[in-house]
Amino acid sequence: MSSERATLRTTLFSDELQTVSVALAAPSAEEQISEIVLHPAIEHLGAIAGGVLLVSAAGDRLDLVARQGYEDGAQTIWQDGPIDARTPATDALRTREALFFEHVDALKAAYPDLERQTGAVSPVASAVLPFVFDGHTLGVLVLDFHEPHAFTPAEKQFLRTLAAQSAVALERASLHARLLGEQQQKVEILESISDAFYAVDFDWRFTYINRRTEYIWGRKREELLGKVYWNEFPQAVGSEPYHAHFEAMRERRVVRLEAMSPIVGMWVDITIYPTQGGVSVYFKDISERKRIEARLYELNRVLERRVEERTRDLQDLNAELRAYAMGISRDLAEPMRRVHGFVGLLERRLADQVDDRVQALFAQVRDEARRVEGRMDELRQLALLERRELREELIALDQLVVQVRSDLESLLKGRKVKWLLGTLPTVMGDALLLRQVLAELLAFALDATREVETALIEVDGETRGGQVVAWVRHNGAALSAQEAQQLFEVFGTPQAESSGTVRIGLANARRIVSRHGGQLWAQSASDGAGGVLFLALPDKIGAPATDS
């Protein structure tokens, strides 16, 4: 069971890292980067809360810039403070190593004075991940848990990769901010000090040169006025700026370009305006901006390369785990068939010697064997899911729900079930796979209401915010927040609400929806009676959104 859960979690980690890398690709502010990283870290490790602390510009403090999951105004051990204090966050920065405290005694043993210093109660378990880029520490990511948490190797690798992605994004954001600051400073300077400027007539003779041009070229205006441009600077003949000058002169239009100056060997921004007497030219040095752009490009390449490496490693691991799952399913198939055969043989040989109690035990063995075989089939489906190519087509969800309800007739025998079917939107997707998703959702709703005298199951949906959202509401057992979060994990279905056949099925459903670019989630009904399962898919048809 642990290997199957590891297979799914590793796949989810790989997908989430890819999603985070896309979100971090564009330059963002430090607060935005922190929010992008916090959500998947908290969600996929089952943490109750988390935060991001960053090193101040002066390098002498840690400042809490983002947090999620804590109550407003709640005091925690993660606080602003001097960087030389002894706390888990500052120690992680000093050692440049992740810290994992799997129970509260471990944290208190390492930092006995922490609660007194902060005035806050220590969490049961915590993780502290430093952001390190090229040997420089930028901050930490912290996660808190309300119960002991044994961090698996896959979870640690996921958090370390997330921290590495965050460090690259934070460094890029800092560099981008410096770039914007430098650009703004240049704008302010150019407002008070003119660009380099010169003018030539139709014969390319200099008619005016300002002091800035003198400085850049290293030539006095007296040496150049009245002289032919290309005679004084023959190295410019045939260059990109040379052709741009002739284009502006010939076509009588403004020409702007960024090019390496053949005269002084630096990057310049050149704007050439046609005038009545020839052309006027403004230019300025942009070498520093080009250097920063090249650095940003290199940082992007570093981030992409690291993501590709991590993704490739996780894909290799996924392939091995899928092969392992297939092998287990295949190797156990024959022994389970033998169990069926041996039970049948014993029943026939002992038919006249056993009482009803023994017969019931035989039946129980057969049921358990069938249940194990069902689990093996679902495990095999989970392993094969990645290999199946999506075959997208237009699907009327309301018709698909009717078909699925008909398939589940065997679960309705001896029960009172009232169905409320709304008008569901049409989506683009793989009909066979989405039918499996709806079957799992409806089967779960039926299981959750099996103790209710008259089960009420509502299926409805709408298009909103660029998504098609459908939901299955039931009046059965309600879900806690933790149960709702674990519902779609392998073997994560709450025991009280499952007949034992939908645990891997719901995990399969979540993976199918993820491949469609959508989401599955669950929550208790607003009135506290029953629960709701939600399915969201991208609106690829472009139907008008409805108000909700």
XYZ file of C-alpha atoms in Angstrom:
548
model
C 0.000 0.000 0.000
C 2.854 2.399 0.797
C 4.401 1.864 -2.648
C 1.095 2.667 -4.350
C 0.647 5.829 -2.286
C 4.251 6.804 -3.097
C 3.559 6.300 -6.816
C 0.621 8.707 -6.794
C 2.273 11.294 -4.537
C 5.439 11.323 -6.669
C 3.334 11.844 -9.792
C 1.422 14.668 -8.097
C 4.686 16.226 -6.890
C 6.088 16.128 -10.438
C 2.964 17.751 -11.860
C 2.902 20.419 -9.149
C 6.573 21.313 -9.654
C 5.892 21.763 -13.362
C 2.907 23.991 -12.540
C 4.979 26.061 -10.082
C 7.804 26.464 -12.598
C 5.337 27.875 -15.128
C 3.901 30.269 -12.528
C 7.411 31.433 -11.560
C 8.584 31.893 -15.164
C 7.476 35.526 -15.380
C 9.283 38.066 -13.152
C 7.176 38.613 -10.000
C 7.409 40.502 -6.744
C 8.766 38.702 -3.675
C 5.293 38.541 -2.116
C 3.814 36.960 -5.264
C 6.577 34.351 -5.415
C 5.970 33.507 -1.759
C 2.228 32.990 -2.346
C 2.896 30.848 -5.451
C 5.194 28.535 -3.473
C 3.251 28.357 -0.202
C -0.006 26.945 -1.575
C 1.359 23.713 -3.136
C 3.754 23.150 -0.232
C 0.913 23.303 2.308
C -1.596 21.405 0.171
C 0.542 18.465 -0.941
C 2.180 17.761 2.423
C -1.001 18.154 4.455
C 0.380 21.023 6.508
C -2.018 23.302 8.402
C -0.097 26.491 7.707
C 3.142 27.944 6.433
C 5.076 31.103 5.815
C 7.992 32.689 3.995
C 10.664 34.792 5.713
C 13.154 36.734 3.577
C 16.497 38.288 4.397
C 16.215 42.085 4.538
C 17.984 44.324 2.035
C 20.553 45.187 4.694
C 21.138 41.492 5.356
C 20.711 41.806 9.117
C 17.098 40.656 9.615
C 14.552 38.045 8.648
C 11.160 39.511 7.747
C 7.919 37.513 7.476
C 6.571 38.486 4.020
C 3.806 35.894 3.544
C 1.859 33.333 5.508
C -1.121 31.071 4.865
C -3.337 28.986 7.124
C -2.840 30.968 10.341
C -5.692 32.858 11.969
C -5.555 36.627 11.654
C -3.402 38.040 14.424
C -2.299 34.596 15.613
C 1.136 34.566 17.263
C 3.536 31.943 15.844
C 7.180 31.061 16.366
C 7.943 32.430 12.875
C 8.492 36.141 13.469
C 10.524 39.093 12.231
C 13.848 39.274 13.979
C 17.626 39.689 13.779
C 19.437 37.204 11.589
C 21.981 36.423 14.307
C 19.305 35.102 16.702
C 19.198 31.344 17.324
C 15.965 30.070 15.786
C 15.155 27.218 13.383
C 14.887 29.735 10.514
C 18.237 31.431 11.160
C 19.963 28.070 11.764
C 18.677 26.779 8.411
C 20.156 29.880 6.762
C 23.508 29.498 8.512
C 23.872 25.794 7.672
C 22.153 26.077 4.264
C 20.459 22.783 5.119
C 16.775 21.887 5.456
C 15.493 21.150 8.979
C 12.712 18.622 9.608
C 11.106 18.321 13.055
C 8.743 15.341 12.931
C 7.274 15.822 16.440
C 7.063 18.623 18.974
C 9.597 17.057 21.335
C 12.264 17.250 18.613
C 11.672 20.986 18.137
C 11.575 21.721 21.873
C 14.735 19.680 22.482
C 16.630 21.655 19.820
C 15.239 25.049 20.898
C 14.131 24.885 24.567
C 13.755 28.684 24.870
C 11.890 29.238 21.604
C 8.378 29.475 23.088
C 9.558 31.888 25.783
C 11.382 34.046 23.241
C 8.484 34.239 20.793
C 5.517 34.052 23.163
C 3.960 31.421 20.913
C 3.208 27.690 21.170
C 5.423 25.428 19.066
C 3.734 23.414 16.284
C 3.599 19.620 16.573
C 5.823 19.147 13.497
C 7.653 21.576 11.218
C 9.817 21.834 8.118
C 12.274 24.669 7.420
C 13.705 24.981 3.885
C 16.398 27.605 3.107
C 16.387 29.551 -0.169
C 19.991 29.420 -1.443
C 21.227 30.770 -4.791
C 24.888 30.575 -5.798
C 25.895 30.287 -2.133
C 23.797 33.275 -1.046
C 20.937 32.785 1.420
C 17.733 34.643 0.541
C 15.199 33.384 3.089
C 13.287 30.313 4.284
C 10.049 28.436 3.643
C 8.395 27.072 6.807
C 5.526 24.575 7.190
C 3.607 23.675 10.371
C 1.625 20.484 11.107
C -0.988 19.822 13.805
C 0.125 16.221 14.295
C 3.425 14.301 14.066
C 4.615 14.006 10.469
C 7.201 11.523 9.150
C 8.668 13.226 6.089
C 9.167 10.752 3.237
C 12.146 11.012 0.845
C 9.735 12.093 -1.914
C 8.323 14.875 0.289
C 11.807 16.099 1.226
C 12.890 16.078 -2.427
C 9.690 17.936 -3.398
C 10.313 20.635 -0.764
C 14.003 21.005 -1.636
C 13.181 21.362 -5.336
C 10.448 23.874 -4.488
C 12.938 25.859 -2.392
C 15.512 25.778 -5.228
C 12.911 27.048 -7.725
C 11.942 29.780 -5.276
C 15.578 30.846 -4.798
C 16.070 31.236 -8.564
C 12.787 33.155 -8.875
C 13.652 35.427 -5.931
C 17.105 36.173 -7.349
C 15.545 36.906 -10.715
C 12.945 39.172 -9.054
C 15.721 41.044 -7.245
C 17.658 41.452 -10.469
C 14.504 42.530 -12.280
C 13.778 45.115 -9.560
C 17.308 46.457 -9.876
C 16.848 46.628 -13.635
C 13.622 48.587 -13.238
C 15.312 50.867 -10.745
C 18.217 51.503 -13.067
C 15.882 52.133 -15.976
C 13.883 54.613 -13.893
C 17.074 56.328 -12.834
C 18.152 56.627 -16.461
C 14.776 58.113 -17.359
C 15.171 60.727 -14.621
C 18.691 61.551 -15.784
C 17.594 61.890 -19.394
C 14.869 64.289 -18.294
C 17.538 66.637 -16.957
C 20.465 65.831 -19.253
C 20.042 65.598 -23.043
C 20.891 62.431 -24.948
C 23.862 62.421 -27.226
C 22.763 64.326 -30.338
C 24.134 65.208 -33.714
C 22.800 66.373 -37.103
C 24.043 65.880 -40.670
C 22.955 67.376 -44.009
C 22.058 65.557 -47.216
C 25.769 65.205 -48.019
C 26.384 63.554 -44.609
C 28.330 66.536 -43.304
C 28.048 67.267 -39.567
C 26.047 70.396 -38.877
C 25.733 70.070 -35.086
C 27.240 67.950 -32.255
C 26.416 68.343 -28.549
C 28.710 67.861 -25.579
C 27.361 64.401 -24.756
C 28.325 63.194 -28.234
C 31.766 64.731 -27.825
C 32.192 62.794 -24.595
C 31.048 59.451 -26.008
C 33.009 59.674 -29.243
C 36.060 61.253 -27.667
C 36.238 63.871 -30.435
C 35.860 67.644 -30.275
C 33.036 69.194 -32.272
C 35.468 71.593 -33.891
C 37.214 68.596 -35.455
C 34.010 67.210 -36.943
C 31.701 70.060 -37.993
C 31.542 70.356 -41.766
C 33.285 67.004 -42.238
C 31.676 63.971 -43.904
C 30.469 61.403 -41.341
C 31.776 58.318 -43.170
C 35.179 59.864 -43.857
C 35.702 60.622 -40.161
C 34.384 57.241 -38.984
C 35.138 54.749 -41.789
C 34.700 51.843 -39.359
C 30.944 52.555 -39.389
C 30.554 51.976 -43.148
C 28.514 48.829 -43.836
C 27.332 48.447 -40.222
C 23.720 48.182 -39.074
C 23.617 51.860 -37.927
C 25.093 52.866 -41.299
C 22.226 51.214 -43.227
C 19.672 52.661 -40.750
C 20.939 56.199 -41.473
C 20.504 55.685 -45.217
C 17.043 54.154 -44.736
C 15.836 57.192 -42.740
C 17.377 59.602 -45.248
C 15.978 57.785 -48.294
C 12.473 56.924 -47.035
C 12.066 60.079 -44.929
C 10.766 58.225 -41.889
C 11.853 57.711 -38.292
C 14.121 54.691 -37.779
C 14.969 53.326 -34.352
C 17.329 50.473 -33.516
C 19.513 48.987 -30.828
C 22.935 47.997 -32.105
C 26.586 47.708 -31.238
C 28.225 51.034 -32.092
C 31.063 50.488 -34.600
C 32.593 53.779 -33.395
C 32.932 53.151 -29.655
C 32.145 49.411 -29.408
C 29.192 49.619 -26.983
C 25.459 48.960 -27.198
C 23.492 52.071 -28.113
C 19.822 52.940 -28.614
C 19.647 55.078 -31.772
C 16.697 57.119 -33.048
C 17.073 58.801 -36.459
C 14.637 61.551 -37.463
C 14.401 62.986 -41.019
C 14.604 66.807 -41.080
C 14.394 69.493 -43.720
C 18.174 69.731 -43.855
C 19.013 66.017 -43.589
C 18.669 63.838 -40.455
C 18.975 64.381 -36.695
C 20.166 61.520 -34.486
C 19.691 60.866 -30.777
C 21.557 57.985 -29.156
C 22.337 56.700 -25.669
C 24.410 53.992 -24.028
C 22.385 50.872 -23.105
C 25.289 48.525 -22.371
C 24.244 48.025 -18.733
C 20.665 47.116 -19.668
C 21.931 44.644 -22.241
C 24.181 43.095 -19.628
C 21.264 42.708 -17.206
C 19.035 41.286 -19.951
C 21.732 38.738 -20.752
C 21.919 37.872 -17.036
C 18.138 37.485 -16.832
C 18.206 35.252 -19.888
C 20.889 33.113 -18.274
C 18.887 32.902 -15.024
C 15.858 31.741 -17.022
C 17.990 29.086 -18.682
C 19.283 27.963 -15.280
C 15.725 27.694 -13.931
C 14.506 25.824 -17.007
C 17.477 23.455 -16.906
C 16.956 22.710 -13.219
C 13.236 22.114 -13.730
C 13.988 19.825 -16.681
C 16.490 17.871 -14.605
C 14.086 17.509 -11.668
C 11.214 16.628 -13.991
C 13.335 14.044 -15.813
C 14.364 12.463 -12.501
C 10.741 12.309 -11.336
C 9.597 10.922 -14.693
C 12.205 8.166 -14.468
C 11.035 7.392 -10.945
C 7.395 7.403 -12.106
C 8.237 4.945 -14.872
C 9.923 2.615 -12.398
C 6.995 2.850 -9.966
C 4.467 2.192 -12.747
C 6.425 -0.873 -13.804
C 6.526 -1.995 -10.171
C 2.757 -1.516 -9.775
C 2.103 -3.483 -12.973
C 4.416 -6.226 -11.768
C 2.669 -6.518 -8.401
C -0.754 -6.627 -10.044
C 0.367 -9.272 -12.537
C 2.238 -11.418 -9.967
C -0.725 -11.501 -7.552
C -3.341 -12.349 -10.181
C -2.511 -16.078 -10.372
C -2.312 -16.632 -6.568
C -5.739 -14.993 -6.176
C -7.211 -17.298 -8.827
C -5.779 -20.225 -6.884
C -7.424 -18.934 -3.689
C -10.784 -18.984 -5.492
C -10.066 -22.525 -6.698
C -8.966 -23.828 -3.290
C -12.010 -22.321 -1.565
C -14.322 -23.903 -4.137
C -12.552 -27.269 -3.755
C -12.827 -27.152 0.048
C -16.518 -26.265 -0.133
C -17.240 -29.211 -2.400
C -15.226 -31.697 -0.350
C -16.595 -30.520 2.981
C -20.121 -29.769 1.816
C -21.666 -32.343 4.193
C -19.356 -31.626 7.110
C -19.579 -27.884 7.712
C -22.229 -25.760 9.373
C -23.579 -22.345 8.395
C -20.838 -20.530 10.301
C -18.101 -22.208 8.269
C -20.034 -21.568 5.063
C -20.151 -17.886 6.010
C -16.376 -17.938 6.507
C -15.930 -19.449 3.043
C -18.103 -16.665 1.607
C -16.060 -14.075 3.454
C -12.819 -15.466 2.002
C -14.300 -15.312 -1.512
C -15.461 -11.702 -0.959
C -12.042 -10.657 0.322
C -10.329 -12.320 -2.632
C -12.636 -10.495 -5.052
C -11.934 -7.234 -3.232
C -8.172 -7.760 -3.578
C -8.600 -8.568 -7.270
C -10.607 -5.366 -7.679
C -7.832 -3.413 -6.007
C -5.275 -4.992 -8.337
C -7.379 -4.022 -11.355
C -7.598 -0.423 -10.107
C -3.859 -0.394 -9.416
C -3.247 -1.611 -12.954
C -5.523 1.153 -14.295
C -3.578 3.728 -12.265
C -0.309 2.478 -13.773
C -1.722 2.503 -17.316
C -3.411 5.896 -17.052
C -0.332 7.902 -18.123
C 0.094 5.822 -21.277
C -3.370 6.416 -22.685
C -3.572 9.314 -25.119
C -6.487 11.712 -24.589
C -9.103 11.534 -27.359
C -10.962 14.816 -26.996
C -14.445 15.372 -28.396
C -17.600 17.339 -27.573
C -19.325 15.747 -24.567
C -22.784 16.571 -23.202
C -22.248 16.036 -19.474
C -25.955 15.625 -18.689
C -26.196 12.692 -21.137
C -23.041 11.170 -19.705
C -24.502 11.387 -16.177
C -27.644 9.526 -17.322
C -25.492 6.760 -18.793
C -23.401 6.472 -15.638
C -26.489 6.367 -13.433
C -27.763 3.459 -15.515
C -24.422 1.676 -15.048
C -24.799 1.983 -11.265
C -28.253 0.374 -11.081
C -26.770 -2.625 -9.257
C -25.884 -0.336 -6.319
C -29.486 0.875 -5.985
C -31.172 -2.466 -5.181
C -33.171 -2.248 -1.958
C -32.514 1.491 -1.585
C -34.542 4.678 -1.918
C -32.557 7.177 -3.967
C -33.913 10.470 -5.279
C -31.943 11.978 -8.174
C -31.983 15.685 -9.038
C -30.323 16.197 -12.423
C -29.746 19.755 -13.633
C -28.752 21.013 -17.074
C -25.018 20.456 -17.314
C -22.756 22.233 -19.828
C -21.006 20.665 -22.798
C -17.235 20.174 -22.546
C -14.275 19.049 -24.633
C -12.691 15.887 -23.261
C -12.126 12.162 -23.453
C -15.592 10.637 -23.137
C -14.412 7.246 -21.864
C -12.178 8.736 -19.163
C -14.692 11.384 -18.035
C -17.348 8.686 -17.819
C -15.037 6.877 -15.381
C -14.662 10.103 -13.360
C -18.429 10.619 -13.075
C -18.892 6.952 -12.168
C -16.463 7.316 -9.265
C -18.144 10.521 -8.013
C -21.656 9.073 -8.152
C -20.528 5.789 -6.588
C -18.971 7.711 -3.713
C -22.193 9.675 -3.194
C -24.163 6.414 -3.098
C -21.743 4.940 -0.546
C -21.916 8.088 1.609
C -25.744 7.902 1.740
C -26.164 4.162 2.327
C -27.202 4.765 5.982
C -29.779 7.407 4.969
C -33.394 6.271 4.657
C -33.964 8.303 1.471
C -30.787 9.298 -0.303
C -30.843 12.638 -2.161
C -28.198 13.077 -4.874
C -28.074 16.271 -6.934
C -25.938 16.639 -10.060
C -25.674 20.092 -11.635
C -23.171 22.459 -13.214
C -22.461 25.782 -14.884
C -19.838 27.692 -16.867
C -17.987 30.392 -14.949
C -14.637 32.129 -15.029
C -13.379 30.233 -18.076
C -14.211 26.864 -16.497
C -16.969 24.285 -16.675
C -17.823 23.410 -13.065
C -20.016 20.418 -12.201
C -20.883 19.127 -8.741
C -22.405 16.069 -7.035
C -24.206 16.931 -3.795
C -25.498 14.275 -1.358
C -27.260 14.228 1.998
C -25.079 11.528 3.530
C -22.169 11.666 5.934
C -20.336 15.004 6.032
C -16.598 15.376 5.435
C -14.098 17.052 7.721
C -11.574 19.425 6.169
C -8.823 16.825 6.555
C -10.946 14.054 5.027
C -11.839 16.301 2.084
C -8.152 16.992 1.483
C -7.225 13.283 1.577
C -10.235 12.047 -0.354
C -8.569 11.785 -3.765
C -5.328 10.197 -2.565
C -4.692 6.488 -3.073
C -6.390 4.715 -0.134
C -7.361 8.135 1.166
C -11.168 7.699 1.172
C -12.564 7.900 4.752
C -13.342 4.379 5.957
C -16.777 5.373 7.198
C -17.821 6.528 3.745
C -16.315 3.854 1.512
C -17.280 0.333 0.664
C -13.628 -0.339 -0.122
C -13.947 -0.175 -3.907
C -13.510 3.524 -4.625
C -10.272 4.412 -2.896
C -7.928 3.986 -5.846
C -10.815 4.876 -8.163
C -11.041 8.416 -6.787
C -7.275 8.779 -7.127
C -7.641 7.659 -10.757
C -10.415 10.213 -11.221
C -8.227 13.026 -9.932
C -5.383 12.013 -12.267
C -7.772 11.899 -15.261
C -9.117 15.372 -14.495
C -5.570 16.688 -14.004
C -4.633 15.407 -17.468
C -7.589 17.389 -18.813
C -6.201 20.512 -17.128
C -8.916 20.520 -14.452
C -9.394 19.936 -10.725
C -11.360 17.722 -8.323
C -12.111 18.723 -4.759
C -14.632 18.057 -1.991
C -16.198 19.900 0.907
C -19.061 19.614 3.359
C -22.410 21.040 2.340
C -23.025 24.645 3.417
C -25.728 23.550 5.856
C -23.437 20.912 7.383
C -25.608 18.023 6.175
C -23.915 15.892 3.540
C -21.110 16.804 1.180
C -20.288 18.116 -2.277
C -17.803 16.802 -4.836
C -16.684 19.350 -7.447
C -15.320 18.791 -10.951
C -13.787 21.746 -12.862
C -12.595 21.525 -16.486
C -11.277 24.222 -18.846
C -13.990 25.812 -20.990
C -12.484 25.109 -24.401
C -15.774 25.784 -26.192
C -16.038 29.402 -25.064
C -19.618 29.321 -23.840
C -20.768 32.553 -22.141
C -20.117 32.472 -18.417
C -23.070 32.467 -16.018
C -23.252 34.500 -12.839
C -22.766 32.511 -9.717
